[in-house]
Tab-separated table of C-alpha atoms and ligand atoms in Angstrom:
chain	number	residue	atom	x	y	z
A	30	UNK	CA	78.650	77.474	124.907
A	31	UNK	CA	78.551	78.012	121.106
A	32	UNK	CA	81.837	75.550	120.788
A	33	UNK	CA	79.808	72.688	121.684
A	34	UNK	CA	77.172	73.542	119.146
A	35	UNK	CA	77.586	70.790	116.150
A	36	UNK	CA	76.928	73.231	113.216
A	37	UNK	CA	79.105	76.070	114.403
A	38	UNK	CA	82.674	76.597	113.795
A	39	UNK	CA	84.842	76.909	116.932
A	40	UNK	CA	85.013	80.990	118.450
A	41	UNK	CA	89.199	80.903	118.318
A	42	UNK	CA	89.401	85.314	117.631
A	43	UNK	CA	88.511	88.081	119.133
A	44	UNK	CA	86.054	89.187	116.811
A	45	UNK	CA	84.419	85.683	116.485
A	46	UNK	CA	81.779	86.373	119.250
A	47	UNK	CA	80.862	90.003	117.986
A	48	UNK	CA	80.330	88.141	114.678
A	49	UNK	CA	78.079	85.535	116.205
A	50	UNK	CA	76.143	88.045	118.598
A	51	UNK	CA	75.481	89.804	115.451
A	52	UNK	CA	74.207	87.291	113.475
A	53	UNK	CA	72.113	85.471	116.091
A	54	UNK	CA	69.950	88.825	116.920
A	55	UNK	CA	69.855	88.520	113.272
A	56	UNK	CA	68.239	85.554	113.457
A	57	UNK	CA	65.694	85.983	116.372
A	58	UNK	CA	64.185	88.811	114.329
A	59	UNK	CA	64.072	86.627	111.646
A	60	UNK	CA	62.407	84.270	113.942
A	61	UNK	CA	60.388	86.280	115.803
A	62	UNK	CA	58.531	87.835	112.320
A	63	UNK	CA	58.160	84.849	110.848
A	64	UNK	CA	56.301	83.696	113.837
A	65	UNK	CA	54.464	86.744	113.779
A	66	UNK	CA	53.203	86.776	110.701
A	67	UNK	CA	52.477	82.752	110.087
A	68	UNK	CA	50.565	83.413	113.527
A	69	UNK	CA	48.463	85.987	112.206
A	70	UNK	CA	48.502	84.820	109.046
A	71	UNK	CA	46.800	81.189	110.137
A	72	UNK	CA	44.952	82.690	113.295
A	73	UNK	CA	43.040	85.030	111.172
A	74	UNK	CA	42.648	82.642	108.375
A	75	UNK	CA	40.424	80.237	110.920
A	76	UNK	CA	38.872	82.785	113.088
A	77	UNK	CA	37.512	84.093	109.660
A	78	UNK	CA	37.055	81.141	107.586
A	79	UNK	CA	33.840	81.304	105.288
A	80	UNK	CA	31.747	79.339	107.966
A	81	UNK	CA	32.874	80.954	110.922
A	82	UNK	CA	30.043	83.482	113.401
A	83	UNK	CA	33.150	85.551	114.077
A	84	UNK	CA	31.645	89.048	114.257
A	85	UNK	CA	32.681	90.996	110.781
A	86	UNK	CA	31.558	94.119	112.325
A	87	UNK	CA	33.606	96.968	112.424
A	88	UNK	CA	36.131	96.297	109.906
A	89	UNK	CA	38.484	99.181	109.001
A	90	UNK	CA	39.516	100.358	105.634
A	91	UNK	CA	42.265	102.363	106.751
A	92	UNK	CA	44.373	103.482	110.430
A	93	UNK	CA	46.804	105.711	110.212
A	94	UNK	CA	48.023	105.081	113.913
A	95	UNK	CA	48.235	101.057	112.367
A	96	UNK	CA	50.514	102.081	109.334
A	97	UNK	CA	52.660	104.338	111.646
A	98	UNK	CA	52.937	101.582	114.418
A	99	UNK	CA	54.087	98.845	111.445
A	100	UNK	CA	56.615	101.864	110.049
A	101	UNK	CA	58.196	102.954	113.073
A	102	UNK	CA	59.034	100.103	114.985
A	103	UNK	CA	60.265	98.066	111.742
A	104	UNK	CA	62.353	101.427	111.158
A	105	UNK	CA	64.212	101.352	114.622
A	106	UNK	CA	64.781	97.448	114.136
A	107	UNK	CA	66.311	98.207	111.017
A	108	UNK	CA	68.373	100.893	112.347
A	109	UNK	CA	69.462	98.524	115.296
A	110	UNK	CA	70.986	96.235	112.609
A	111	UNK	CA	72.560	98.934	110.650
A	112	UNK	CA	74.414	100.513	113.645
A	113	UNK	CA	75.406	97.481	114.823
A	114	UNK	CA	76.599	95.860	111.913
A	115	UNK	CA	78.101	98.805	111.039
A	116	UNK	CA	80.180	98.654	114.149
A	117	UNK	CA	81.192	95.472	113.875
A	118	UNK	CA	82.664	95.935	110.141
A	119	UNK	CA	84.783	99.287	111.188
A	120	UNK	CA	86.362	96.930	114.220
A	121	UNK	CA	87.166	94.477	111.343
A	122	UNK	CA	88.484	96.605	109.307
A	123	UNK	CA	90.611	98.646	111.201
A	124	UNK	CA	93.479	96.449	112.214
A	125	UNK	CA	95.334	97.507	115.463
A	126	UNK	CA	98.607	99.423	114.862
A	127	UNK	CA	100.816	96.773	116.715
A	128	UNK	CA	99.658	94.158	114.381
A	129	UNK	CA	101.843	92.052	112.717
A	130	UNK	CA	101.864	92.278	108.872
A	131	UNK	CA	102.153	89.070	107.065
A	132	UNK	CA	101.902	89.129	103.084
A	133	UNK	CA	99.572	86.714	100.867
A	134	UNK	CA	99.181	85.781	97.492
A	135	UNK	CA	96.685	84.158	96.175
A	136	UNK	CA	97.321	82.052	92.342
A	137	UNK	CA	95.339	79.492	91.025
A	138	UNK	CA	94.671	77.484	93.297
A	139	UNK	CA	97.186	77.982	96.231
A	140	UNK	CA	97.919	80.388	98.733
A	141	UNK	CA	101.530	81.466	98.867
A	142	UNK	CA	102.238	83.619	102.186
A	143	UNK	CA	105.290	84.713	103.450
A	144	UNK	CA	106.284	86.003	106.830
A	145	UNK	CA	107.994	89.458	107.256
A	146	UNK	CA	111.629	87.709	108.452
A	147	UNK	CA	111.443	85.735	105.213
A	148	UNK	CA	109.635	82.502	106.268
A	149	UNK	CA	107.310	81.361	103.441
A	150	UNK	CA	104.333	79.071	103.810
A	151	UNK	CA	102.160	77.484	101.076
A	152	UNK	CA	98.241	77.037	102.325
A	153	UNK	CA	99.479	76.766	105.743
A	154	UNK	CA	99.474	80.240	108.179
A	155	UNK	CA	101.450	79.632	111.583
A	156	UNK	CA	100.015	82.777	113.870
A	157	UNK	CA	100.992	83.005	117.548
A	158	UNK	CA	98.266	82.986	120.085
A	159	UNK	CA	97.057	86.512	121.474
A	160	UNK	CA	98.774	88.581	118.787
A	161	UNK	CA	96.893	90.904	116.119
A	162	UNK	CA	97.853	89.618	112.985
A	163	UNK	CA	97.213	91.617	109.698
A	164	UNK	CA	97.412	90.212	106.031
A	165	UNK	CA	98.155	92.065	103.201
A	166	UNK	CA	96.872	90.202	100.208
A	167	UNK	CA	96.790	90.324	96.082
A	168	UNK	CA	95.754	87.954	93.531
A	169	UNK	CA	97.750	87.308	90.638
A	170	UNK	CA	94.990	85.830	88.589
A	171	UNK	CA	91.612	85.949	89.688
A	172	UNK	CA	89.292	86.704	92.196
A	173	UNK	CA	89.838	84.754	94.916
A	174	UNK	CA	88.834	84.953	98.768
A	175	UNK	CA	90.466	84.637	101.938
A	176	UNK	CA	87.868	82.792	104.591
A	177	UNK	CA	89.266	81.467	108.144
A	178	UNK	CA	85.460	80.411	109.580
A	179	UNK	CA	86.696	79.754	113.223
A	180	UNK	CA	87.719	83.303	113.013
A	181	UNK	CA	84.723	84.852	111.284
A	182	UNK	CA	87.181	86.802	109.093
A	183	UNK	CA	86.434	86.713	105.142
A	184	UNK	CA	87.984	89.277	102.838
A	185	UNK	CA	88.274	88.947	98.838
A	186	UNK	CA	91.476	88.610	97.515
A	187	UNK	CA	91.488	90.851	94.113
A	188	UNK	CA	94.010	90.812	91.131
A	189	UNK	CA	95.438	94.142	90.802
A	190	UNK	CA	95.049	95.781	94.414
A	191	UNK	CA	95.551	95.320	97.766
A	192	UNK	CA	93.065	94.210	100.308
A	193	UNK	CA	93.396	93.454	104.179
A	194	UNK	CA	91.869	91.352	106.791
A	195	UNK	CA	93.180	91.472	110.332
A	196	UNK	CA	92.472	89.124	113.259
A	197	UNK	CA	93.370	87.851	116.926
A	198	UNK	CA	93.662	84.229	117.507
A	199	UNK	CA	92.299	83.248	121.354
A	200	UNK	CA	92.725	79.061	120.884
A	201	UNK	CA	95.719	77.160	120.095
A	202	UNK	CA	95.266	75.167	117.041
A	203	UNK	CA	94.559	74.050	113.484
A	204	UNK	CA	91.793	75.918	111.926
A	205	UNK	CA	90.440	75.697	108.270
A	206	UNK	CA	91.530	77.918	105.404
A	207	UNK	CA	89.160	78.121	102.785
A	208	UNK	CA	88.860	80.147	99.796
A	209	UNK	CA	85.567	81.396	99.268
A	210	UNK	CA	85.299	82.870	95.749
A	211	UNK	CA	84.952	80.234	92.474
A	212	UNK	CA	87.951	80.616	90.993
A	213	UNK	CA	87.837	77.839	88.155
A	214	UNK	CA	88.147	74.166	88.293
A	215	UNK	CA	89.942	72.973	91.279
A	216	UNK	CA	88.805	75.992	93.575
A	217	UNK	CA	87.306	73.853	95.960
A	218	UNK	CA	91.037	72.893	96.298
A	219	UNK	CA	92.242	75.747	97.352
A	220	UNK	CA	92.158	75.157	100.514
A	221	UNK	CA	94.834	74.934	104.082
A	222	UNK	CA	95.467	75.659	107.684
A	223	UNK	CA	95.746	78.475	109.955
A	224	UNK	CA	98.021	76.762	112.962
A	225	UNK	CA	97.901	78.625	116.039
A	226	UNK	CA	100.985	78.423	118.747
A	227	UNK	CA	101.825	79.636	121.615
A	228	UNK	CA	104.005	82.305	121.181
A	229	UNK	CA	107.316	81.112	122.415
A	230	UNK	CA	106.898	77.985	119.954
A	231	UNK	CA	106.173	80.580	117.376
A	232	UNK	CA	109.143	82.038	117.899
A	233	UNK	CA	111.047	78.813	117.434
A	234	UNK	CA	109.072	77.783	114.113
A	235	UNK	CA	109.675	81.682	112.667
A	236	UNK	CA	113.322	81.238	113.236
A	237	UNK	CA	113.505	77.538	111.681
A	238	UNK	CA	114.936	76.314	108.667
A	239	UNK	CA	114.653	76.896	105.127
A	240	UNK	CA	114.168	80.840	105.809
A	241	UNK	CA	114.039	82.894	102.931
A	242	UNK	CA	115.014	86.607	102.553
A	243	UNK	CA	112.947	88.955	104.450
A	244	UNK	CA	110.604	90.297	101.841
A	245	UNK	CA	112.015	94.147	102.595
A	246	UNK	CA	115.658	92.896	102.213
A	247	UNK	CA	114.473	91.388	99.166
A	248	UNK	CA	112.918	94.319	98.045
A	249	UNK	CA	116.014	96.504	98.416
A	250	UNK	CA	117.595	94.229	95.996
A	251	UNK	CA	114.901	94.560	93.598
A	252	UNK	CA	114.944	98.593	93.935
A	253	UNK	CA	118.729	98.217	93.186
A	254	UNK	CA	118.575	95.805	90.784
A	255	UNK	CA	115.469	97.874	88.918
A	256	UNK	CA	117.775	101.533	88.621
A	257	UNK	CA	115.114	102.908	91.167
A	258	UNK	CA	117.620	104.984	93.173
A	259	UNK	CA	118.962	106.646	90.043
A	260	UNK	CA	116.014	109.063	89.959
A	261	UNK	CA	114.682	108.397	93.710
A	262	UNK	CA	117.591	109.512	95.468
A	263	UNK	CA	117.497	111.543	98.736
A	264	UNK	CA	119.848	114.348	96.646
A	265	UNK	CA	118.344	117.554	95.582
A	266	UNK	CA	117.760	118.204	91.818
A	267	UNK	CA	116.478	114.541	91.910
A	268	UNK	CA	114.216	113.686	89.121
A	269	UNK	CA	111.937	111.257	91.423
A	270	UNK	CA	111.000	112.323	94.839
A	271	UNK	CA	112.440	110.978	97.964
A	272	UNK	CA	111.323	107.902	99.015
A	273	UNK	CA	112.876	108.472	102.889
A	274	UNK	CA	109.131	107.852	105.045
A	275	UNK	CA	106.964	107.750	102.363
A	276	UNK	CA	104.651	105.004	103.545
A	277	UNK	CA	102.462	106.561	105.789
A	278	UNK	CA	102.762	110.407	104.755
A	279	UNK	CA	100.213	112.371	102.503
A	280	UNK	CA	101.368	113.243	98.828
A	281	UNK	CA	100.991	116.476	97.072
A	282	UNK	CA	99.874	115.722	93.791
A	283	UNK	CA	100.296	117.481	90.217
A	284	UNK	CA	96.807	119.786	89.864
A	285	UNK	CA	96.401	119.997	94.068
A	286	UNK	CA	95.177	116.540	95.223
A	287	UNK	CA	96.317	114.716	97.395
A	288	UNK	CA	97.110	110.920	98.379
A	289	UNK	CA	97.659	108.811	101.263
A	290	UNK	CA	100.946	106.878	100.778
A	291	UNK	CA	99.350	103.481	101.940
A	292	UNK	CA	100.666	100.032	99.832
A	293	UNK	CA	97.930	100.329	96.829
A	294	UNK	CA	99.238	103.950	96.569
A	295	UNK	CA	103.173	102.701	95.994
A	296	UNK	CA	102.285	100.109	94.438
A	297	UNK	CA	99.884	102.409	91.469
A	298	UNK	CA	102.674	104.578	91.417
A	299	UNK	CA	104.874	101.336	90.202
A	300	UNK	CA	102.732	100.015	87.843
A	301	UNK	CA	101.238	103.115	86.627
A	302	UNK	CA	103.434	106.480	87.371
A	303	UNK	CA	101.033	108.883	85.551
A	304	UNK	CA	98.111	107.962	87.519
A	305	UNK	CA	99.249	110.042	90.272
A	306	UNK	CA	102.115	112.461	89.504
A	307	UNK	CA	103.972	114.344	92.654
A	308	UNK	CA	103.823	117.726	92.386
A	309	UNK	CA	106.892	119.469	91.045
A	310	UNK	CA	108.109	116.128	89.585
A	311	UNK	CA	108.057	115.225	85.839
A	312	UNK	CA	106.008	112.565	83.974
A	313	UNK	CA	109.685	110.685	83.161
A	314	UNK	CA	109.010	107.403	85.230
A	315	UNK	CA	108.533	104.236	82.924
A	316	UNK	CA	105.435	101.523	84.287
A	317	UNK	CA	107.837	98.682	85.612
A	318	UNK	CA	104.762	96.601	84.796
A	319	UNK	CA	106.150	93.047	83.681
A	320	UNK	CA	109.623	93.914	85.424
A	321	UNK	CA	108.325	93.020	88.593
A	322	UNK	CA	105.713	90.172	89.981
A	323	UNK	CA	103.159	90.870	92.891
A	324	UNK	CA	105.596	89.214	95.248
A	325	UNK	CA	108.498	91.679	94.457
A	326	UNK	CA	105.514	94.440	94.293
A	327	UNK	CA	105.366	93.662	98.134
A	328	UNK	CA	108.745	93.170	98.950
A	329	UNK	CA	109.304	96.767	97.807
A	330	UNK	CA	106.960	98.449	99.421
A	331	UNK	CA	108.136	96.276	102.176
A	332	UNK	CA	111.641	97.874	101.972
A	333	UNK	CA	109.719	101.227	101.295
A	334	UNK	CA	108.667	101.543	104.217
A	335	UNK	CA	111.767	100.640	106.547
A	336	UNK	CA	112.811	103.981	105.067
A	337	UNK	CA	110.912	106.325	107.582
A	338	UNK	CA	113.190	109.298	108.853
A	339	UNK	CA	113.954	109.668	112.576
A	340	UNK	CA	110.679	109.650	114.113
A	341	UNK	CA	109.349	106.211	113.591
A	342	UNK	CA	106.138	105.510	112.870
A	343	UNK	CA	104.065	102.481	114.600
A	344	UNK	CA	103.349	98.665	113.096
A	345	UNK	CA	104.745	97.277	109.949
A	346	UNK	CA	108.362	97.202	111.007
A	347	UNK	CA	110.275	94.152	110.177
A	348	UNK	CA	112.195	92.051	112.839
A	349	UNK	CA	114.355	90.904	110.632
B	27	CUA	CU1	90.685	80.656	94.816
B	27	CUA	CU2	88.424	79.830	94.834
């Protein structure tokens, strides 16, 4: 029903109708105060208008049952919202394990994105119908912000960490990609398509030409390329800790902390090795900052984390 509405962006995910429920109950309590008050407002303001015989008799200075009536209900509205909104935002932002990763960039004032079998796009997204689908995404100048309104997905896109957005596409076809942060003069440029397919035609346009390298192969090339495995090999008497299933697993850190090994942890410990030190390990690591661009950053961690040991864990695997 909402499709046909004029002002209202097509409902082509899963989360799209949660979204809208959301923001339409929003909007009839909106709508129901306002008409609440205005109706008060103006019905009181003629009943007792200067001239009127309205009885003035009995006027009260002050009802406790009144102020706890106009505290308690607004309270429970305002929990309603709370609870419910806050149920919507943990189902966006916990993307479903099976979901597949796909890496974005944003630059001034494109989107580069590149599929995890090596496929690059520029301001275009091919998804396949039915199929969680998870981006990983950087900036590597400003803020910038990844908006796909048909969807009802918006997450900013920061310089200097990782943020994620997930989604489920439920309609074939071409959706607008906006970004939704000013991010200098030809922002409002920055702008594309999210194509959905059906999945077998997917499949065909993943496998088509002008394929790059998968970003993990790519990234094993840059951890050779970079020394890495000098000091991170799986020896012992290593300087660097193993990096065999790192992504995923919780870190021991120098002075009893810990961390989660997630892709903004890998890539910190890139950039910035001191931040967070394994225990039992040396401060001897050198920032690769400079050495390596956000892309490689990703491809990396990429290759990173086809390094789990036996017992594999679930999403992010390449099919490469
Ligand atoms: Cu990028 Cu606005």
């Amino acid at each position: 029903m909402l499709n046909n509405l004029p002002f209202f962006p097509p409902q082509a995910s899963t989360s799209a109708a949660q979204v809208d429920a959301l923001y339409f109950y929003l909007i009839g309590i909106s709508g129901l105060m306002s008409l609440l008050i205005a109706g008060l407002l103006i019905g009181f303001a003629v009943r007792y208008r200067r001239r009127s015989r309205a009885s003035r008799a009995g006027a009260v200075d002050g009802s406790m049952k009144l102020e706890l009536i106009w505290t308690i209900i607004p309270f429970f509205v305002a929990m309603s919202i709370f609870v419910w909104g806050a149920g919507v935002f943990f189902h966006l932002s916990r993307p479903p394990d099976d979901a597949m990763n796909i890496l974005v960039v944003g630059k001034r004032w494109m989107w580069k994105l590149q599929h995890l079998n090596g496929r690059r796009e520029i301001n275009e997204l091919h998804v396949p119908l039915g199929r969680a689908v998870r981006l990983t995404m950087t900036s590597e100048d400003v803020i910038h912000s990844f908006y796909v309104p048909a969807f009802r997905v918006k997450a900013d896109v920061l310089p200097g960490r990782y943020t994620s957005l997930w989604f489920e596409p439920t309609r074939p076809g071409r959706y607008h990609l906006f970004c939704a942060e000013y991010c200098g003069t030809r922002h409002s440029g920055m702008v594309g398509w999210v194509v959905v397919m059906q999945p077998e035609e997917f499949q065909t346009w993943l496998g088509g030409d002008a394929r790059d390298v998968a970003p993990a192969r790519a990234g094993e090339r840059l951890f050779t390329n970079l020394g890495c495995a000098t000091c991170h090999n799986p020896g012992s008497g290593a300087r660097g800790p193993s990096l065999q299933g790192v992504f995923g697993s919780t870190i021991a850190l120098k002075g009893g902390a810990r961390a989660s090994a997630d892709e903004s942890y890998l890539r910190e410990s890139i950039l910035d090795p001191q931040a967070k030190l394994v225990d039992g390990y040396e401060a001897l690591m050198p920032t690769f900052r400079g050495l390596v661009g956000e892309e490689g950053l990703m491809q990396i961690i990429e290759y990173l984390k086809t390094l789990e040991p036996a017992a594999a864990q679930p999403g992010g695997t390449p099919q490469s």
